[in-house]
mmCIF file of C-alpha atoms and ligand atoms in Angstrom:
data_model
loop_
_atom_site.group_PDB
_atom_site.id
_atom_site.type_symbol
_atom_site.label_atom_id
_atom_site.label_comp_id
_atom_site.label_asym_id
_atom_site.label_seq_id
_atom_site.Cartn_x
_atom_site.Cartn_y
_atom_site.Cartn_z
ATOM 1 C CA MET A 155 -4.779 -5.085 -14.023
ATOM 2 C CA ALA A 156 -3.306 -1.840 -15.818
ATOM 3 C CA ARG A 157 -1.702 -1.727 -19.456
ATOM 4 C CA PHE A 158 1.027 0.476 -19.528
ATOM 5 C CA GLU A 159 1.239 1.414 -23.389
ATOM 6 C CA PRO A 160 5.461 3.212 -23.108
ATOM 7 C CA PRO A 161 4.903 6.638 -24.922
ATOM 8 C CA SER A 162 5.999 7.192 -28.921
ATOM 9 C CA VAL A 163 9.492 8.615 -29.087
ATOM 10 C CA ALA A 164 7.948 11.873 -30.327
ATOM 11 C CA ASP A 165 6.080 11.828 -27.156
ATOM 12 C CA ARG A 166 9.254 11.119 -25.100
ATOM 13 C CA LEU A 167 10.535 14.059 -26.550
ATOM 14 C CA TRP A 168 7.634 16.437 -25.930
ATOM 15 C CA ARG A 169 7.309 15.269 -22.842
ATOM 16 C CA PHE A 170 11.242 15.643 -21.648
ATOM 17 C CA GLY A 171 11.150 19.261 -23.594
ATOM 18 C CA ARG A 172 7.709 19.939 -21.340
ATOM 19 C CA ALA A 173 9.467 19.241 -18.208
ATOM 20 C CA LEU A 174 13.095 20.654 -18.726
ATOM 21 C CA ALA A 175 10.977 24.015 -19.307
ATOM 22 C CA THR A 176 9.286 23.601 -15.959
ATOM 23 C CA ASP A 177 12.097 22.456 -13.878
ATOM 24 C CA PRO A 178 15.314 22.380 -15.666
ATOM 25 C CA VAL A 179 17.472 21.344 -12.288
ATOM 26 C CA GLU A 180 15.447 18.586 -11.841
ATOM 27 C CA THR A 181 14.965 17.267 -15.465
ATOM 28 C CA LEU A 182 18.581 17.585 -16.371
ATOM 29 C CA ARG A 183 19.396 14.948 -13.139
ATOM 30 C CA TYR A 184 17.678 12.199 -15.764
ATOM 31 C CA VAL A 185 20.543 12.576 -17.965
ATOM 32 C CA PRO A 186 23.094 10.834 -15.936
ATOM 33 C CA GLU A 187 20.841 8.260 -14.970
ATOM 34 C CA GLU A 188 19.345 7.212 -18.833
ATOM 35 C CA ILE A 189 23.494 7.071 -19.572
ATOM 36 C CA SER A 190 23.666 4.910 -16.901
ATOM 37 C CA ARG A 191 21.157 2.936 -17.640
ATOM 38 C CA ARG A 192 23.094 1.655 -20.810
ATOM 39 C CA ARG A 193 25.787 -0.507 -18.411
ATOM 40 C CA GLU A 194 22.687 -1.807 -16.487
ATOM 41 C CA HIS A 195 21.717 -5.463 -17.023
ATOM 42 C CA PRO A 196 19.249 -7.656 -15.503
ATOM 43 C CA VAL A 197 20.730 -9.984 -12.268
ATOM 44 C CA THR A 198 20.175 -13.646 -10.869
ATOM 45 C CA TYR A 199 19.900 -14.017 -6.919
ATOM 46 C CA ASP A 200 19.411 -16.826 -5.056
ATOM 47 C CA VAL A 201 15.938 -16.051 -4.016
ATOM 48 C CA ASP A 202 14.804 -17.017 -0.212
ATOM 49 C CA THR A 203 11.478 -18.105 -0.903
ATOM 50 C CA ALA A 204 10.829 -18.483 3.340
ATOM 51 C CA TRP A 205 11.992 -14.569 3.460
ATOM 52 C CA GLU A 206 9.690 -13.877 5.472
ATOM 53 C CA GLU A 207 10.058 -16.129 8.570
ATOM 54 C CA HIS A 208 13.623 -15.266 8.093
ATOM 55 C CA LEU A 209 13.478 -11.519 8.535
ATOM 56 C CA HIS A 210 11.347 -11.912 11.645
ATOM 57 C CA GLY A 211 14.456 -14.352 12.886
ATOM 58 C CA LEU A 212 17.044 -11.330 11.832
ATOM 59 C CA ILE A 213 15.278 -8.869 13.448
ATOM 60 C CA GLY A 214 14.041 -11.103 16.736
ATOM 61 C CA ALA A 215 10.415 -11.194 16.164
ATOM 62 C CA PRO A 216 7.868 -14.120 16.709
ATOM 63 C CA TRP A 217 7.259 -16.656 13.347
ATOM 64 C CA PRO A 218 4.349 -16.795 12.521
ATOM 65 C CA CYS A 219 3.471 -13.009 12.888
ATOM 66 C CA PRO A 220 0.053 -12.295 14.045
ATOM 67 C CA GLU A 221 0.589 -9.106 12.373
ATOM 68 C CA VAL A 222 0.528 -10.265 8.708
ATOM 69 C CA PRO A 223 -3.606 -10.900 8.619
ATOM 70 C CA ASN A 224 -3.728 -6.699 9.627
ATOM 71 C CA ALA A 225 -1.485 -6.507 6.623
ATOM 72 C CA ALA A 226 -3.348 -8.287 4.185
ATOM 73 C CA GLU A 227 -6.824 -6.396 5.489
ATOM 74 C CA LEU A 228 -5.312 -2.699 5.377
ATOM 75 C CA TRP A 229 -3.849 -4.516 1.870
ATOM 76 C CA GLU A 230 -7.674 -4.381 1.336
ATOM 77 C CA THR A 231 -8.780 -1.237 2.613
ATOM 78 C CA VAL A 232 -6.193 0.520 0.643
ATOM 79 C CA ALA A 233 -7.027 -1.570 -2.422
ATOM 80 C CA ARG A 234 -10.972 -0.203 -1.716
ATOM 81 C CA GLU A 235 -9.826 3.544 -1.032
ATOM 82 C CA LEU A 236 -8.246 3.591 -4.572
ATOM 83 C CA GLN A 237 -11.461 2.680 -5.674
ATOM 84 C CA GLN A 238 -13.145 5.007 -4.850
ATOM 85 C CA CYS A 239 -11.177 7.917 -5.653
ATOM 86 C CA GLY A 240 -11.352 6.079 -9.266
ATOM 87 C CA LEU A 241 -7.721 5.057 -9.490
ATOM 88 C CA ALA A 242 -6.416 2.099 -10.507
ATOM 89 C CA PHE A 243 -4.205 0.157 -7.975
ATOM 90 C CA GLY A 244 -1.390 -2.623 -8.805
ATOM 91 C CA ARG A 245 1.713 -2.793 -11.478
ATOM 92 C CA HIS A 246 2.385 0.673 -13.774
ATOM 93 C CA THR A 247 -0.646 2.626 -12.637
ATOM 94 C CA TYR A 248 1.794 5.698 -12.086
ATOM 95 C CA GLY A 249 2.907 6.291 -15.398
ATOM 96 C CA GLY A 250 4.934 2.989 -16.083
ATOM 97 C CA TYR A 251 5.650 3.129 -12.060
ATOM 98 C CA SER A 252 4.202 0.802 -10.187
ATOM 99 C CA ASP A 253 2.242 1.050 -6.932
ATOM 100 C CA ALA A 254 3.776 -0.913 -3.936
ATOM 101 C CA ASP A 255 4.135 -4.887 -3.535
ATOM 102 C CA GLU A 256 2.134 -6.468 -1.070
ATOM 103 C CA SER A 257 5.329 -8.483 -0.032
ATOM 104 C CA LEU A 258 7.293 -5.588 0.600
ATOM 105 C CA ALA A 259 4.425 -3.352 1.848
ATOM 106 C CA ARG A 260 4.060 -6.296 4.656
ATOM 107 C CA ALA A 261 7.445 -6.396 5.065
ATOM 108 C CA VAL A 262 7.866 -2.940 5.990
ATOM 109 C CA ARG A 263 4.800 -2.731 7.945
ATOM 110 C CA CYS A 264 6.124 -5.915 10.178
ATOM 111 C CA VAL A 265 9.983 -4.139 10.437
ATOM 112 C CA VAL A 266 8.252 -0.837 11.377
ATOM 113 C CA LEU A 267 6.027 -2.394 14.509
ATOM 114 C CA HIS A 268 8.416 -4.755 15.552
ATOM 115 C CA ARG A 269 11.581 -2.284 16.125
ATOM 116 C CA ARG A 270 9.543 0.289 16.984
ATOM 117 C CA PRO A 271 11.549 2.906 15.376
ATOM 118 C CA GLU A 272 12.402 6.512 16.379
ATOM 119 C CA VAL A 273 13.666 7.942 11.947
ATOM 120 C CA VAL A 274 12.120 6.158 9.366
ATOM 121 C CA VAL A 275 13.266 7.293 5.864
ATOM 122 C CA GLU A 276 11.603 6.156 2.631
ATOM 123 C CA THR A 277 12.177 7.603 -1.194
ATOM 124 C CA GLY A 278 9.548 7.956 -3.828
ATOM 125 C CA VAL A 279 6.099 7.990 -2.582
ATOM 126 C CA ALA A 280 3.781 7.556 -5.833
ATOM 127 C CA ARG A 281 -0.398 6.971 -4.427
ATOM 128 C CA GLY A 282 1.670 6.718 -1.130
ATOM 129 C CA VAL A 283 0.685 2.584 -0.166
ATOM 130 C CA ILE A 284 4.387 2.078 1.745
ATOM 131 C CA SER A 285 3.454 5.684 3.490
ATOM 132 C CA ARG A 286 0.497 4.488 4.731
ATOM 133 C CA TYR A 287 1.982 1.430 6.304
ATOM 134 C CA ILE A 288 4.218 2.898 8.036
ATOM 135 C CA LEU A 289 2.100 5.450 9.034
ATOM 136 C CA GLU A 290 -0.255 3.686 10.549
ATOM 137 C CA ALA A 291 2.487 0.952 12.420
ATOM 138 C CA LEU A 292 3.928 4.186 14.056
ATOM 139 C CA GLU A 293 0.924 5.047 15.038
ATOM 140 C CA GLN A 294 0.292 1.527 16.436
ATOM 141 C CA ASN A 295 3.854 1.754 18.168
ATOM 142 C CA GLY A 296 2.449 5.605 18.979
ATOM 143 C CA ARG A 297 6.382 7.227 18.439
ATOM 144 C CA GLY A 298 8.666 7.491 15.440
ATOM 145 C CA HIS A 299 8.040 9.661 12.342
ATOM 146 C CA LEU A 300 8.526 9.447 8.913
ATOM 147 C CA TRP A 301 10.206 11.373 6.063
ATOM 148 C CA SER A 302 9.442 10.303 2.159
ATOM 149 C CA ILE A 303 11.604 12.140 -0.422
ATOM 150 C CA ASP A 304 9.411 11.649 -3.435
ATOM 151 C CA LEU A 305 9.746 13.579 -7.259
ATOM 152 C CA PRO A 306 6.356 13.594 -8.781
ATOM 153 C CA HIS A 307 6.644 11.858 -12.164
ATOM 154 C CA PRO A 308 8.158 14.355 -13.803
ATOM 155 C CA PHE A 309 6.760 13.760 -17.090
ATOM 156 C CA ARG A 310 3.205 13.500 -16.232
ATOM 157 C CA PRO A 311 1.999 16.591 -14.279
ATOM 158 C CA ASP A 312 -1.141 15.338 -14.735
ATOM 159 C CA LEU A 313 -1.015 12.634 -12.016
ATOM 160 C CA HIS A 314 0.750 14.388 -9.682
ATOM 161 C CA PRO A 315 -2.506 15.410 -7.700
ATOM 162 C CA GLU A 316 -2.602 11.346 -7.071
ATOM 163 C CA THR A 317 0.512 11.839 -4.629
ATOM 164 C CA GLY A 318 -0.388 10.871 -1.591
ATOM 165 C CA THR A 319 -3.816 9.885 -2.299
ATOM 166 C CA ALA A 320 -3.559 6.359 -0.001
ATOM 167 C CA VAL A 321 -2.644 8.451 3.258
ATOM 168 C CA PRO A 322 -5.666 9.991 4.613
ATOM 169 C CA ALA A 323 -5.660 13.182 6.212
ATOM 170 C CA ARG A 324 -5.810 11.717 9.907
ATOM 171 C CA ASN A 325 -2.381 9.491 9.074
ATOM 172 C CA ARG A 326 -0.399 12.355 8.404
ATOM 173 C CA ARG A 327 0.600 13.281 11.983
ATOM 174 C CA ALA A 328 3.899 11.873 12.255
ATOM 175 C CA TRP A 329 4.793 12.494 8.053
ATOM 176 C CA SER A 330 6.956 15.032 6.684
ATOM 177 C CA TYR A 331 7.057 14.922 2.693
ATOM 178 C CA VAL A 332 9.939 16.411 1.400
ATOM 179 C CA GLU A 333 9.469 17.075 -2.709
ATOM 180 C CA GLY A 334 12.835 16.507 -5.274
ATOM 181 C CA SER A 335 15.010 13.538 -6.136
ATOM 182 C CA SER A 336 16.471 11.734 -3.915
ATOM 183 C CA ARG A 337 19.858 13.569 -5.286
ATOM 184 C CA ARG A 338 18.401 16.813 -4.267
ATOM 185 C CA ARG A 339 17.182 15.782 -1.284
ATOM 186 C CA LEU A 340 18.730 12.793 0.508
ATOM 187 C CA PRO A 341 22.119 14.483 1.541
ATOM 188 C CA ARG A 342 21.012 17.599 3.802
ATOM 189 C CA LEU A 343 17.824 15.055 5.478
ATOM 190 C CA GLY A 344 20.946 12.418 5.882
ATOM 191 C CA ARG A 345 23.076 15.545 7.897
ATOM 192 C CA GLN A 346 20.103 16.398 9.645
ATOM 193 C CA LEU A 347 19.143 13.606 10.613
ATOM 194 C CA GLY A 348 21.805 11.715 11.304
ATOM 195 C CA ARG A 349 20.596 8.480 12.071
ATOM 196 C CA VAL A 350 18.643 6.478 9.908
ATOM 197 C CA ASP A 351 16.470 3.208 11.424
ATOM 198 C CA VAL A 352 14.592 1.621 8.424
ATOM 199 C CA PHE A 353 14.890 2.478 5.164
ATOM 200 C CA VAL A 354 12.973 2.385 2.033
ATOM 201 C CA HIS A 355 14.480 2.925 -1.351
ATOM 202 C CA ASP A 356 11.096 3.055 -3.820
ATOM 203 C CA SER A 357 11.918 5.759 -6.343
ATOM 204 C CA LEU A 358 13.845 5.816 -9.044
ATOM 205 C CA HIS A 359 14.977 1.897 -9.332
ATOM 206 C CA THR A 360 18.448 2.712 -12.304
ATOM 207 C CA MET A 361 21.592 1.241 -10.717
ATOM 208 C CA ARG A 362 23.289 5.041 -10.104
ATOM 209 C CA ASN A 363 20.285 6.054 -8.274
ATOM 210 C CA THR A 364 20.092 2.829 -6.515
ATOM 211 C CA ARG A 365 23.706 2.684 -5.491
ATOM 212 C CA PHE A 366 23.868 6.658 -4.309
ATOM 213 C CA GLU A 367 20.853 5.958 -1.975
ATOM 214 C CA MET A 368 21.949 2.860 -0.566
ATOM 215 C CA ASP A 369 25.928 4.859 -0.204
ATOM 216 C CA ARG A 370 23.861 7.773 1.831
ATOM 217 C CA ILE A 371 21.911 5.662 3.824
ATOM 218 C CA GLY A 372 24.541 3.096 4.972
ATOM 219 C CA ARG A 373 26.449 6.023 6.328
ATOM 220 C CA ILE A 374 24.046 6.274 9.295
ATOM 221 C CA LEU A 375 22.160 3.736 9.197
ATOM 222 C CA ALA A 376 21.452 2.626 12.895
ATOM 223 C CA PRO A 377 22.906 -0.371 14.498
ATOM 224 C CA ASN A 378 20.609 -2.717 14.016
ATOM 225 C CA GLY A 379 18.682 -0.802 11.081
ATOM 226 C CA VAL A 380 16.823 -2.224 8.491
ATOM 227 C CA MET A 381 17.061 -0.959 4.123
ATOM 228 C CA PHE A 382 14.422 -2.145 1.596
ATOM 229 C CA ILE A 383 15.770 -1.878 -1.319
ATOM 230 C CA ASP A 384 12.424 -2.437 -4.562
ATOM 231 C CA ASP A 385 13.200 -3.620 -7.693
ATOM 232 C CA ILE A 386 17.009 -5.182 -7.054
ATOM 233 C CA SER A 387 16.580 -7.728 -10.442
ATOM 234 C CA THR A 388 16.815 -5.110 -13.373
ATOM 235 C CA HIS A 389 20.165 -3.530 -12.592
ATOM 236 C CA GLN A 390 23.592 -4.713 -10.373
ATOM 237 C CA GLY A 391 23.179 -1.994 -8.159
ATOM 238 C CA PHE A 392 21.841 -4.084 -4.876
ATOM 239 C CA ALA A 393 24.275 -6.871 -5.765
ATOM 240 C CA LEU A 394 27.485 -4.217 -6.237
ATOM 241 C CA TRP A 395 26.639 -2.793 -2.675
ATOM 242 C CA THR A 396 26.189 -5.358 -0.823
ATOM 243 C CA ARG A 397 29.356 -6.800 -1.796
ATOM 244 C CA ALA A 398 31.306 -3.991 -1.047
ATOM 245 C CA ALA A 399 29.338 -3.747 2.440
ATOM 246 C CA THR A 400 30.770 -5.171 5.249
ATOM 247 C CA ASP A 401 28.886 -6.379 9.092
ATOM 248 C CA ILE A 402 25.155 -6.530 6.625
ATOM 249 C CA THR A 403 23.086 -9.752 6.109
ATOM 250 C CA THR A 404 20.839 -9.799 3.567
ATOM 251 C CA LEU A 405 17.297 -11.425 2.123
ATOM 252 C CA VAL A 406 16.628 -11.252 -1.018
ATOM 253 C CA CYS A 407 12.795 -11.590 -1.583
ATOM 254 C CA PRO A 408 10.088 -12.658 -4.033
ATOM 255 C CA SER A 409 7.583 -10.186 -4.949
ATOM 256 C CA ALA A 410 3.545 -11.032 -4.421
ATOM 257 C CA ASP A 411 2.708 -11.061 -7.775
ATOM 258 C CA GLY A 412 6.360 -12.706 -8.615
ATOM 259 C CA GLU A 413 7.587 -10.168 -11.013
ATOM 260 C CA GLY A 414 10.302 -9.155 -9.205
ATOM 261 C CA LEU A 415 12.107 -9.039 -6.317
ATOM 262 C CA PHE A 416 12.923 -6.367 -3.061
ATOM 263 C CA GLY A 417 16.327 -6.693 -1.255
ATOM 264 C CA VAL A 418 16.816 -6.462 2.669
ATOM 265 C CA VAL A 419 20.002 -5.260 4.421
ATOM 266 C CA CYS A 420 20.095 -5.551 7.830
ATOM 267 C CA ALA A 421 23.094 -3.784 9.754
ATOM 268 C CA ASN A 422 24.825 -6.126 12.241
ATOM 269 C CA GLY A 423 24.476 -4.768 16.096
ATOM 270 C CA ALA A 424 27.060 -2.760 17.678
HETATM 271 C C1 SAM B 262 7.590 2.820 -7.845
HETATM 272 S S1 SAM B 262 6.680 4.722 -7.325
HETATM 273 C C2 SAM B 262 6.707 4.441 -5.743
HETATM 274 C C3 SAM B 262 5.454 3.718 -5.139
HETATM 275 C C4 SAM B 262 5.389 3.820 -3.589
HETATM 276 N N1 SAM B 262 6.156 3.517 -2.513
HETATM 277 C C5 SAM B 262 3.742 3.130 -2.902
HETATM 278 O O1 SAM B 262 4.276 2.726 -1.786
HETATM 279 O O2 SAM B 262 3.612 2.707 -3.876
HETATM 280 C C6 SAM B 262 7.994 5.607 -7.434
HETATM 281 C C7 SAM B 262 8.169 7.009 -7.013
HETATM 282 O O3 SAM B 262 9.098 7.947 -7.260
HETATM 283 C C8 SAM B 262 9.047 9.014 -7.845
HETATM 284 N N2 SAM B 262 10.136 9.392 -7.717
HETATM 285 C C9 SAM B 262 11.051 9.312 -9.663
HETATM 286 N N3 SAM B 262 12.553 9.226 -9.576
HETATM 287 C C10 SAM B 262 12.481 9.669 -8.549
HETATM 288 C C11 SAM B 262 13.477 10.336 -7.315
HETATM 289 N N4 SAM B 262 14.642 10.230 -8.350
HETATM 290 N N5 SAM B 262 13.494 10.251 -6.462
HETATM 291 C C12 SAM B 262 12.610 10.230 -5.877
HETATM 292 N N6 SAM B 262 11.312 10.033 -6.533
HETATM 293 C C13 SAM B 262 12.006 9.833 -7.696
HETATM 294 C C14 SAM B 262 8.237 9.035 -8.895
HETATM 295 O O4 SAM B 262 7.611 9.619 -9.329
HETATM 296 C C15 SAM B 262 6.861 7.952 -8.403
HETATM 297 O O5 SAM B 262 6.156 8.979 -7.191
#
């Protein structure tokens, strides 16, 4: 696993200044996020160790699922392809951000395959592991489109060429990559789409940003629609949002490496 060395204070200040000069609008949006981080604290959940079976039950899909071995094969393929590009794969490989967790990627793929959605939205692309999983599943279904909102790492321009490397050209037909922060891009995209069947939050994992994205998508989540929210144990965002919501069923799932948790929200049918 790649080791992530947090930058020194001087380095952080220098990177912030450089980002401010390059893209003041997006860079200044980090200030309220950093301020809100001070109110964050870790949250403990009742983790569902049989989450995968329960997720399949929620979406009316069979369990054991015949797609699980295919997801493992795709994981190996993505790891090999990234390695061939000279890229490490896993936690903290993208300037402190991590590539997708294997369990989350498999869960998203299964929901896309079983639910056959028309409209899929994700936030946070990095190398595009989840994007690849979704796009391959949409292709297998022969329907549906993915919109991915992503702000390439604002403080590490050297990483920008890595954006979407896990998605080969042949998988990009049903893909719209929307560059910018979710704060800037999600409201308009939401209005334009009017309805979302499957949503994946894997962008900036602050309480403020997570709740913002869940609020925006929650308004237009289709009946029986599914939201995946990564990294829910480091702040209160998922807990607060789900506590206030009605007509939903939630699952709390362990990441494959046991280091984190992701949450699932299923909108109850109409
Ligand atoms: C955890 S990584 C995403 C991993 C990816 N989903 C995958 O499958 O490997 C987070 C990504 O979100 C981007 N990001 C950070 N802040 C963002 C924001 N406010 N809006 C959208 N994307 C953001 C990061 O630059 C990075 O590309």
